[in-house]
Coordinates of C-alpha atoms in Angstrom, one line a residue:
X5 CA 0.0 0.0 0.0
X6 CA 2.7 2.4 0.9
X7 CA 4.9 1.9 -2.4
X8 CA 0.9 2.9 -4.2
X9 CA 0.6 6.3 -2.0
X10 CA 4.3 6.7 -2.4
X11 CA 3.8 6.6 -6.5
X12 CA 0.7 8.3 -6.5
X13 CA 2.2 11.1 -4.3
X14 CA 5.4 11.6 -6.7
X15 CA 3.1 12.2 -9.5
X16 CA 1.0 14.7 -7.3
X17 CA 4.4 16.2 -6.4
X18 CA 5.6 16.4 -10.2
X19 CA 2.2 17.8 -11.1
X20 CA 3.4 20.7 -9.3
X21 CA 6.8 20.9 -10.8
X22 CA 9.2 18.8 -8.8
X23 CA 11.2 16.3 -9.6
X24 CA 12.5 13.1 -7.6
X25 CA 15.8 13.0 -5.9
X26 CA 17.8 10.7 -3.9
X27 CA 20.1 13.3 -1.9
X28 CA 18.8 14.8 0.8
X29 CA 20.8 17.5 1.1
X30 CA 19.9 18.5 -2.8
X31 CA 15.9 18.1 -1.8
X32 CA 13.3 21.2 -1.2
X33 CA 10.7 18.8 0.5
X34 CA 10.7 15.9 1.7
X35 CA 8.0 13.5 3.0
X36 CA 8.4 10.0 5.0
X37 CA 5.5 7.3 3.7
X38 CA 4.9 5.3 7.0
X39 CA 3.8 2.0 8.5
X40 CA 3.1 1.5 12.1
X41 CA 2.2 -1.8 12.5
X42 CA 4.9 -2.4 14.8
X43 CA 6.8 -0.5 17.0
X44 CA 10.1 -0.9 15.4
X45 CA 9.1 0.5 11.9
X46 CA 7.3 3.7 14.4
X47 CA 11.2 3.9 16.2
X48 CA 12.9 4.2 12.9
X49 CA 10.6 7.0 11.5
X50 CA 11.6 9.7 14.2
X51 CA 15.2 8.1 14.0
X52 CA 15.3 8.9 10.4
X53 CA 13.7 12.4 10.8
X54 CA 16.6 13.2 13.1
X55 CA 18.9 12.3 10.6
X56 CA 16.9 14.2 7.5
X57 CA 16.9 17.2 10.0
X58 CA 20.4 17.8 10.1
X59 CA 21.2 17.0 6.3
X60 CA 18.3 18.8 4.8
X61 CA 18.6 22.5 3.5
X62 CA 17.5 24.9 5.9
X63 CA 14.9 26.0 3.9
X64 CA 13.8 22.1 2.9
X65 CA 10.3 21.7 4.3
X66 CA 9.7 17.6 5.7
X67 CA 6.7 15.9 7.6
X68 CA 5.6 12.1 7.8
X69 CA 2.7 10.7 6.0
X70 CA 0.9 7.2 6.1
X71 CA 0.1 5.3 9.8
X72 CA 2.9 6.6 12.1
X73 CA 1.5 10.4 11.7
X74 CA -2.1 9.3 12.4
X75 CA -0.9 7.2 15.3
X76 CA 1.6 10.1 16.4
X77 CA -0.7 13.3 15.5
X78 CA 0.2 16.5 17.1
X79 CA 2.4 14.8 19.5
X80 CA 4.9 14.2 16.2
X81 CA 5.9 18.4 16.4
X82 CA 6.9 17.9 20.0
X83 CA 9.0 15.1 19.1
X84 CA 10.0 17.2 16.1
X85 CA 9.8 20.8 16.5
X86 CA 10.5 22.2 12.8
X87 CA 8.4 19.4 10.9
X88 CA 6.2 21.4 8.8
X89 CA 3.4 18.5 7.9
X90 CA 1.8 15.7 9.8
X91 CA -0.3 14.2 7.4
X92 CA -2.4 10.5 7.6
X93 CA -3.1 7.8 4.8
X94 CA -6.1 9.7 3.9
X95 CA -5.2 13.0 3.9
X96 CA -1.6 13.0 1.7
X97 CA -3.4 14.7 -1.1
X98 CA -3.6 17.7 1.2
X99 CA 0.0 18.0 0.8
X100 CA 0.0 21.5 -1.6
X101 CA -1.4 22.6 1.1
X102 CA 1.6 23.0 2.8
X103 CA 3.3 24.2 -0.8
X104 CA 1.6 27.2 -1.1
X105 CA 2.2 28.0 2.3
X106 CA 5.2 26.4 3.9
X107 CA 5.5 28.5 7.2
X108 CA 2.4 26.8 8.0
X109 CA 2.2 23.6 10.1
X110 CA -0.4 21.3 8.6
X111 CA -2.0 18.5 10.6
X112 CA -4.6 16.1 9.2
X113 CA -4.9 12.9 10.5
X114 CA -8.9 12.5 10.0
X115 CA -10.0 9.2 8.8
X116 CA -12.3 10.3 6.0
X117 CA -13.5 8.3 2.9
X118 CA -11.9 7.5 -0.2
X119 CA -11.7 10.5 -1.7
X120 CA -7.7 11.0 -1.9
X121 CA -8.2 8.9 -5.2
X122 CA -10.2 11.6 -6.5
X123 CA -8.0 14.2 -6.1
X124 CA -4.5 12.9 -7.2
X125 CA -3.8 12.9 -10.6
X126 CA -2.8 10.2 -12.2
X127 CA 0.5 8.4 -12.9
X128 CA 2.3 9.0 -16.6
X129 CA 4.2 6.0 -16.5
X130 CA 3.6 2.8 -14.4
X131 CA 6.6 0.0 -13.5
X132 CA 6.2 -3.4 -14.4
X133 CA 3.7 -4.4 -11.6
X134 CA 1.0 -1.9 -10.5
X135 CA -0.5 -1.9 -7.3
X136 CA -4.4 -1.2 -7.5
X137 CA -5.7 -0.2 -4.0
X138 CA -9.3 -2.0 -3.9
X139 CA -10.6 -1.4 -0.3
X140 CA -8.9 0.8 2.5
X141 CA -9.3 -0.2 6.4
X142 CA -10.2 -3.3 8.3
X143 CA -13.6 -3.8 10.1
X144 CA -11.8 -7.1 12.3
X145 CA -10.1 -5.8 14.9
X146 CA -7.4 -7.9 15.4
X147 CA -6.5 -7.3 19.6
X148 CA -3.1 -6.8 18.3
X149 CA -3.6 -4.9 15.0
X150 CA -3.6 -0.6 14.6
X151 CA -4.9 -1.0 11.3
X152 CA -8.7 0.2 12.1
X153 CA -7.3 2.9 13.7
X154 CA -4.7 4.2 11.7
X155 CA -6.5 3.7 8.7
X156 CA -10.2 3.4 9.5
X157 CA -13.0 1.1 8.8
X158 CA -13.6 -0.9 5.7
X159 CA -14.0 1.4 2.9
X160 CA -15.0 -0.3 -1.0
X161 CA -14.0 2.1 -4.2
X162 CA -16.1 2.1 -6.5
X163 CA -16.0 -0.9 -9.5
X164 CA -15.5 0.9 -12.6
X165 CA -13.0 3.2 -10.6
X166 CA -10.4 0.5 -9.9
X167 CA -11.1 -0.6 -13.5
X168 CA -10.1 2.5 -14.8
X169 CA -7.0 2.9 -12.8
X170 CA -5.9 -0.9 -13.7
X171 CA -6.4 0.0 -17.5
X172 CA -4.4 2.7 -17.5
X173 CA -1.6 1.1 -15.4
X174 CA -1.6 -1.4 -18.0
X175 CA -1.8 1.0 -20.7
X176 CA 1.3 2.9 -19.5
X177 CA 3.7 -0.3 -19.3
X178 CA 2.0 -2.5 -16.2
X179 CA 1.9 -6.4 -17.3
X180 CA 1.3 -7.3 -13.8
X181 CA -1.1 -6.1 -11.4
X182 CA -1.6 -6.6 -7.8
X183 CA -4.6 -5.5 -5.7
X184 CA -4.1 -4.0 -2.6
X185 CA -6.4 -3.6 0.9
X186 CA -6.0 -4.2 4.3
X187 CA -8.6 -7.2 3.8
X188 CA -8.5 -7.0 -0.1
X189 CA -10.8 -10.6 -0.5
X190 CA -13.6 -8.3 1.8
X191 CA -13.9 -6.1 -1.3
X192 CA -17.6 -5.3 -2.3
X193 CA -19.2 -2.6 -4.1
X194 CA -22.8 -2.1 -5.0
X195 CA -23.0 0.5 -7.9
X196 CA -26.3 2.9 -8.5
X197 CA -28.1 0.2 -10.2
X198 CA -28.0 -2.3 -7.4
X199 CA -25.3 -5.1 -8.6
X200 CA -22.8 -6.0 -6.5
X201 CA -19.2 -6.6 -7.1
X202 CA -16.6 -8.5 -5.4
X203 CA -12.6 -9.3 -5.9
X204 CA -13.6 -12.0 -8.2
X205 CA -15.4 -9.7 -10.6
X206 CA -12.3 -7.5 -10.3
X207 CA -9.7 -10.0 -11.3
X208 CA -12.1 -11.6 -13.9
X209 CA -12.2 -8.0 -15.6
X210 CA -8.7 -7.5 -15.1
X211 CA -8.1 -11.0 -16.5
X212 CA -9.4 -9.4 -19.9
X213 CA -7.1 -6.8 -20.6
X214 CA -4.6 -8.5 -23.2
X215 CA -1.4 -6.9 -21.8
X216 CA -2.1 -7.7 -18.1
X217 CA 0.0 -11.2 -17.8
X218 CA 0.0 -11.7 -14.0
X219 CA -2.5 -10.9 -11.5
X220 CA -2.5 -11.4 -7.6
X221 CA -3.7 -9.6 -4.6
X222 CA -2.8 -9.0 -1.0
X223 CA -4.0 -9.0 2.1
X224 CA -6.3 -11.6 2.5
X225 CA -8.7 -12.6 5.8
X226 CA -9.1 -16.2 5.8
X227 CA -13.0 -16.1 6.5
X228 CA -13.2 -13.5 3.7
X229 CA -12.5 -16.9 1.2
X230 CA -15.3 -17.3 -1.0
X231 CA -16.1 -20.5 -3.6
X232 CA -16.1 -17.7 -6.3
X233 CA -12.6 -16.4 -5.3
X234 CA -10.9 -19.8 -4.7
X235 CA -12.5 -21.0 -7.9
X236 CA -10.2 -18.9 -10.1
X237 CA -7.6 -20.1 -8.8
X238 CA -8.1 -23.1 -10.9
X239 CA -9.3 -21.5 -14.6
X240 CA -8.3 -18.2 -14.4
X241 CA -4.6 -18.7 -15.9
X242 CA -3.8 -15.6 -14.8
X243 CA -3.7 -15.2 -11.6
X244 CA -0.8 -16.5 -9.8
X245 CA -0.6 -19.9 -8.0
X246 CA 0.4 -18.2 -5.1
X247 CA -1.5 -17.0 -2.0
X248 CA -0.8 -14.9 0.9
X249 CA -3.4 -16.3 3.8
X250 CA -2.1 -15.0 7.1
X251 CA -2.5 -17.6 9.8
X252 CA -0.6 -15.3 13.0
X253 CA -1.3 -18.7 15.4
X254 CA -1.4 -22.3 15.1
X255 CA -3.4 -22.3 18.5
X256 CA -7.2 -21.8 18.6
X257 CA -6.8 -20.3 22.1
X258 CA -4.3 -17.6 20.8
X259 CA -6.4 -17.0 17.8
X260 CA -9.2 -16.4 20.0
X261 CA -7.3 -13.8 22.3
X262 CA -6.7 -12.5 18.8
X263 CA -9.9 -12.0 17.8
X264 CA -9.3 -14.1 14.6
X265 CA -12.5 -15.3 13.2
X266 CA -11.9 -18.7 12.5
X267 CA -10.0 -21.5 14.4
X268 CA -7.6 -24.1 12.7
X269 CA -9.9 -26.3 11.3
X270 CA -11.6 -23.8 9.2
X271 CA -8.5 -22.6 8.2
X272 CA -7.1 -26.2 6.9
X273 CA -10.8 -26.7 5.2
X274 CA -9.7 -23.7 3.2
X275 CA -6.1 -24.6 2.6
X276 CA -7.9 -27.9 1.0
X277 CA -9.9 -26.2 -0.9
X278 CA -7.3 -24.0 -2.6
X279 CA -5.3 -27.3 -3.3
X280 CA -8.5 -29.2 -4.9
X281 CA -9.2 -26.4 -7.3
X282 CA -5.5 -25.7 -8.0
X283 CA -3.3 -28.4 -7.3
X284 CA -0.2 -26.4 -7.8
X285 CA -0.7 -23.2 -5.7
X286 CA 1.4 -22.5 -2.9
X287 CA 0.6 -20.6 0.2
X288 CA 2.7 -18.2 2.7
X289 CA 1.6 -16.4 5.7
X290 CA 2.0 -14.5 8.8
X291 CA 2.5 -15.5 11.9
X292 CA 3.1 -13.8 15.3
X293 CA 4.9 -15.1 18.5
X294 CA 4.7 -14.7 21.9
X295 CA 1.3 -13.0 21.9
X296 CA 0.2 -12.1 25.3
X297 CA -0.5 -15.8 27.1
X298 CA 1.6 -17.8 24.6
X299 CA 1.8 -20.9 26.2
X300 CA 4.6 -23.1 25.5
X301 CA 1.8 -25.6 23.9
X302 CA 0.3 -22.8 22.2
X303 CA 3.8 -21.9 20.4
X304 CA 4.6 -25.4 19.7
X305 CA 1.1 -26.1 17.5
X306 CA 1.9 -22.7 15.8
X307 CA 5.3 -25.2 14.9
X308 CA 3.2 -27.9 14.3
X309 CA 0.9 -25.6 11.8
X310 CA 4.4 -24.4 9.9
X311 CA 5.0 -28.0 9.2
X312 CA 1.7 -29.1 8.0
X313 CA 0.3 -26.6 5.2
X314 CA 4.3 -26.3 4.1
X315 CA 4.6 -22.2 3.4
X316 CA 7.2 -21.1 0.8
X317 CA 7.6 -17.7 2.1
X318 CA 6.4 -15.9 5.4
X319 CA 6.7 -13.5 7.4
X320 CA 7.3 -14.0 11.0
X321 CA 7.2 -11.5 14.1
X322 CA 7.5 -11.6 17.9
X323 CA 4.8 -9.9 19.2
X324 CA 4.5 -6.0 19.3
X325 CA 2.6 -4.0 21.7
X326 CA 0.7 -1.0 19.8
X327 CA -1.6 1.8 21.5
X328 CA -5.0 2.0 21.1
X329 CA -5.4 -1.9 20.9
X330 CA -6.6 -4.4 23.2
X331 CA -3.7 -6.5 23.1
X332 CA -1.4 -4.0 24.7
X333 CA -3.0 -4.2 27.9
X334 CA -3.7 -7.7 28.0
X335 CA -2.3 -10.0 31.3
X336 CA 0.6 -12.6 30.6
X337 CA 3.3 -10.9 28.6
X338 CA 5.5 -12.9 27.2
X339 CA 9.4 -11.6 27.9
X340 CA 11.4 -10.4 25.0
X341 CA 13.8 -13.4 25.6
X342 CA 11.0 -15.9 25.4
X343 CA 9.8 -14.6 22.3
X344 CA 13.5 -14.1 20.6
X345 CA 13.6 -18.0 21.1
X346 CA 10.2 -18.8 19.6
X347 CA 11.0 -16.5 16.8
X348 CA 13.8 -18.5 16.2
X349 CA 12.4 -22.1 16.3
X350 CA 9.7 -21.1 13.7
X351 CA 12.0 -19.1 11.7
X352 CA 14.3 -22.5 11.2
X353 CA 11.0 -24.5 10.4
X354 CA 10.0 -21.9 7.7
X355 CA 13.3 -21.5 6.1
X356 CA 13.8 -25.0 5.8
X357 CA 10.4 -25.2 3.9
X358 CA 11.1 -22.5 1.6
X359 CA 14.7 -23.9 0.9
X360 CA 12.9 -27.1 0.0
X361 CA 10.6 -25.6 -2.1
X362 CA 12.9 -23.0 -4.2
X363 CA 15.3 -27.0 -4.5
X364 CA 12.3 -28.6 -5.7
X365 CA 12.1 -26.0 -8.5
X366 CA 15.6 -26.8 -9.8
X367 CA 15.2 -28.2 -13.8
X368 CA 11.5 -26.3 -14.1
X369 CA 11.1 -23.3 -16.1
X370 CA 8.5 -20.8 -15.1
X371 CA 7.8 -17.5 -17.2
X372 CA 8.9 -14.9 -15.0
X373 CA 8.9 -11.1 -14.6
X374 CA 11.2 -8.6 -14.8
X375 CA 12.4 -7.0 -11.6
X376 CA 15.9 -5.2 -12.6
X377 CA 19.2 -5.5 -12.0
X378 CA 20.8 -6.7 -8.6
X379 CA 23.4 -4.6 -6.6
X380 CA 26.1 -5.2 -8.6
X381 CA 24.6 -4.6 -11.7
X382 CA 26.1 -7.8 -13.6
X383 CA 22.7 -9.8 -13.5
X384 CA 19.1 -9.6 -13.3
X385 CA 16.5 -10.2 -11.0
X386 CA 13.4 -11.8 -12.7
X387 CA 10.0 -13.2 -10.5
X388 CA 8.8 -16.5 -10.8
X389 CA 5.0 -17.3 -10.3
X390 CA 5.6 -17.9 -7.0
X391 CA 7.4 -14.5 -6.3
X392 CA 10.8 -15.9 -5.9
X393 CA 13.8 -14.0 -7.1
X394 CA 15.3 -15.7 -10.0
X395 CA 18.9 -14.6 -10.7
X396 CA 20.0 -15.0 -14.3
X397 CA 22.9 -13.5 -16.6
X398 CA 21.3 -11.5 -19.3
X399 CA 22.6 -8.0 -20.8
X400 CA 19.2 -7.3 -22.6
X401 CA 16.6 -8.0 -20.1
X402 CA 13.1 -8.5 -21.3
X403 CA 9.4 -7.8 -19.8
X404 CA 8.3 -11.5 -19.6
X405 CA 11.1 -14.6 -19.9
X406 CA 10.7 -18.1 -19.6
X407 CA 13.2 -19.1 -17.4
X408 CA 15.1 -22.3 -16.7
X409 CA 15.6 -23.2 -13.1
X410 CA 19.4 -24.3 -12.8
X411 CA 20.4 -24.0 -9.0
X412 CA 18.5 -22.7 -5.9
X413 CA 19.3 -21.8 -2.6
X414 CA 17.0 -20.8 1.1
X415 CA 16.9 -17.2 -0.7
X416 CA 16.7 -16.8 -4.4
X417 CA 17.0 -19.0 -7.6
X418 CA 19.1 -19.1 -10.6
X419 CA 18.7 -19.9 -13.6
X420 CA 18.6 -19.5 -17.6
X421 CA 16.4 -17.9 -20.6
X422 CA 15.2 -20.2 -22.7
X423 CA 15.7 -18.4 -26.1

């Protein structure tokens, strides 16, 4: 969502005559995009705004947008006192605002509606993959999750909205598309004449446009998993055998302190699913440790989990206290050591599935997409339909390539255009 508002707020920015640079010190404003989901990623924001604050030109105006300056509000000028602009996910096309008048502070951290996308003009070129914001908010409420308050409740935009934007990504150089929302598969829109639309009807359409290749989405809510939406995944060519369905616990008790709508039963029925319809998709997933009562029990069927549905790629994180949720001040703690050692465990389990996985891909060839070059700037990085990194030597990179698997490791693949 973040590298969407960040795009989309460059092009609102060059709409107004600037132009992008990566040197601080050369910049005349610049503006931090985000997250706070955990208190680490909230840390490094005012760290880095320390750091901008002493390299910037005196006469440089800077702020924060995104979750950290609605979770922070006014309190982010005390922390900060020359920040010029405090502005939330919903408010960033505010921001000339503060250009016609930059010795005004400008704080606007009000969770309205949608209508940012209204106001921002739109992008003149688009990368590769284009990320199509379907749904903002979450209407859950997760114990440990800042979400519905940093970014509201549940918001739908409009069908032939999205369709627009996802045309024009594609026809400005996007051959892959990815919806966005903080519970993307909760996407529904009911349009002046009374029909209804959901994510399905939104990839179907999509799924029409002859230079969109690739399609996926992300976030999903596991309870959110309609027939109609796991049914593409097995005619819809598409759309990528490859889900992200956060799990955070392998313990219905935790997932109940969670406020997760579904215990582990459900959430294998839908894994089966998924694998009936499409008997090649692979799944990753979230998980969190040491959440407030965390038994040892509780953390070793969160191991046990891991092991069972077999993720290729996750994301794993100990436990992080956030204001305003109910988590926070919840009994049983679980000490930071505790957690560092769970992490751990899992982390081993996970990595030595996702090794397994990118070994088992060794001799197949996948078509994959073009990501760029790596750090050295001697190969490129393409995407396989399962999102790995595929490393191969090429000095004329293409869009799409169909790519020989020839070696693999825990992290990335390698391999070899087939001309």
């Amino acid at each position: 969502m973040n590298v969407y508002d960040g795009q989309r707020i460059a092009a609102m920015l060059e709409h107004h005559g600037f132009i992008q640079t990566d040197n601080v010190a050369d910049a005349d404003i610049i503006l931090l995009n985000t997250c706070a989901v955990r208190a680490k990623a909230t840390d490094k924001v005012y760290s880095a705004l320390g750091r901008i604050r002493l390299a910037k030109k005196p006469d440089a105006i800077y702020g924060i947008i995104g979750c950290v300056a609605r979770e922070s509000g006014s309190d982010a000028f005390r922390k900060i006192k020359d920040l010029n602009f405090v502005l939330g996910p919903q408010s960033y096309h505010k921001l000339p605002e503060i250009l016609s008048d930059p010795d005004n502070k400008l704080l606007d951290i009000n969770l309205g509606g949608i209508e940012k996308f209204d106001e921002l003009p739109p992008i003149s070129t688009s990368p590769l993959v284009a990320y199509i914001p379907v749904q903002e908010g979450c209407n859950h409420c997760c114990t440990y999750c800042i979400v519905p308050y940093t970014r509201g409740p549940e918001i739908s935009r409009p069908f032939s909205d999205i369709m627009a934007e996802t045309m024009h990504a594609a026809d400005i150089g996007a051959i892959e598309i990815c919806f966005l929302g903080q519970n993307v598969n909760g996407y529904k829109f009911t349009d002046e004449s009374g029909k209804t639309y959901k994510l399905s009807d939104v990839i179907q359409e999509t799924a029409k446009i002859d230079s969109v290749k690739r399609i996926r989405f992300t976030s999903s809510y596991p309870t959110e998993m309609t027939d109609d939406l796991i049914n593409l995944f097995g005619h819809e060519k598409k759309l990528l055998p490859f889900l992200n369905m956060p799990i955070q616990s392998g313990s219905d008790n935790i997932l109940k302190k969670m406020n997760r709508q579904y215990n582990i039963d459900e959430y294998m029925a839908l894994i089966n699913k998924f694998k009936t319809v499409c008997p090649d998709i692979q799944i990753s997933s979230d998980f969190i440790v040491g959440f407030p009562g965390e038994s040892n029990e509780d953390f070793e069927q969160t191991c046990d989990i891991a092991k069972r549905v077999g993720y290729i790629n996750s994301y794993s994180f100990k436990y992080s206290p956030r204001p305003h949720t109910a988590a926070a001040i919840m009994q049983n703690q679980i000490p930071e050591n505790i957690k560092s050692e769970r992490l751990i465990k899992l982390d081993s389990i996970l990595n030595d599935r996702q090794r397994e996985f990118n070994l088992f891909c060794v001799d197949k060839t996948f078509d994959c997409l073009y990501e760029g070059p790596d750090k050295t700037g001697t190969h490129q990085i393409y995407r396989t339909p399962y999102m790995q990194p595929c490393i191969v030597t090429s000095n004329t990179p293409s869009p799409m390539a169909r790519i020989k698997i020839t070696s693999a490791n825990k992290s990335c693949l390698h391999g070899k255009i087939i001309d």
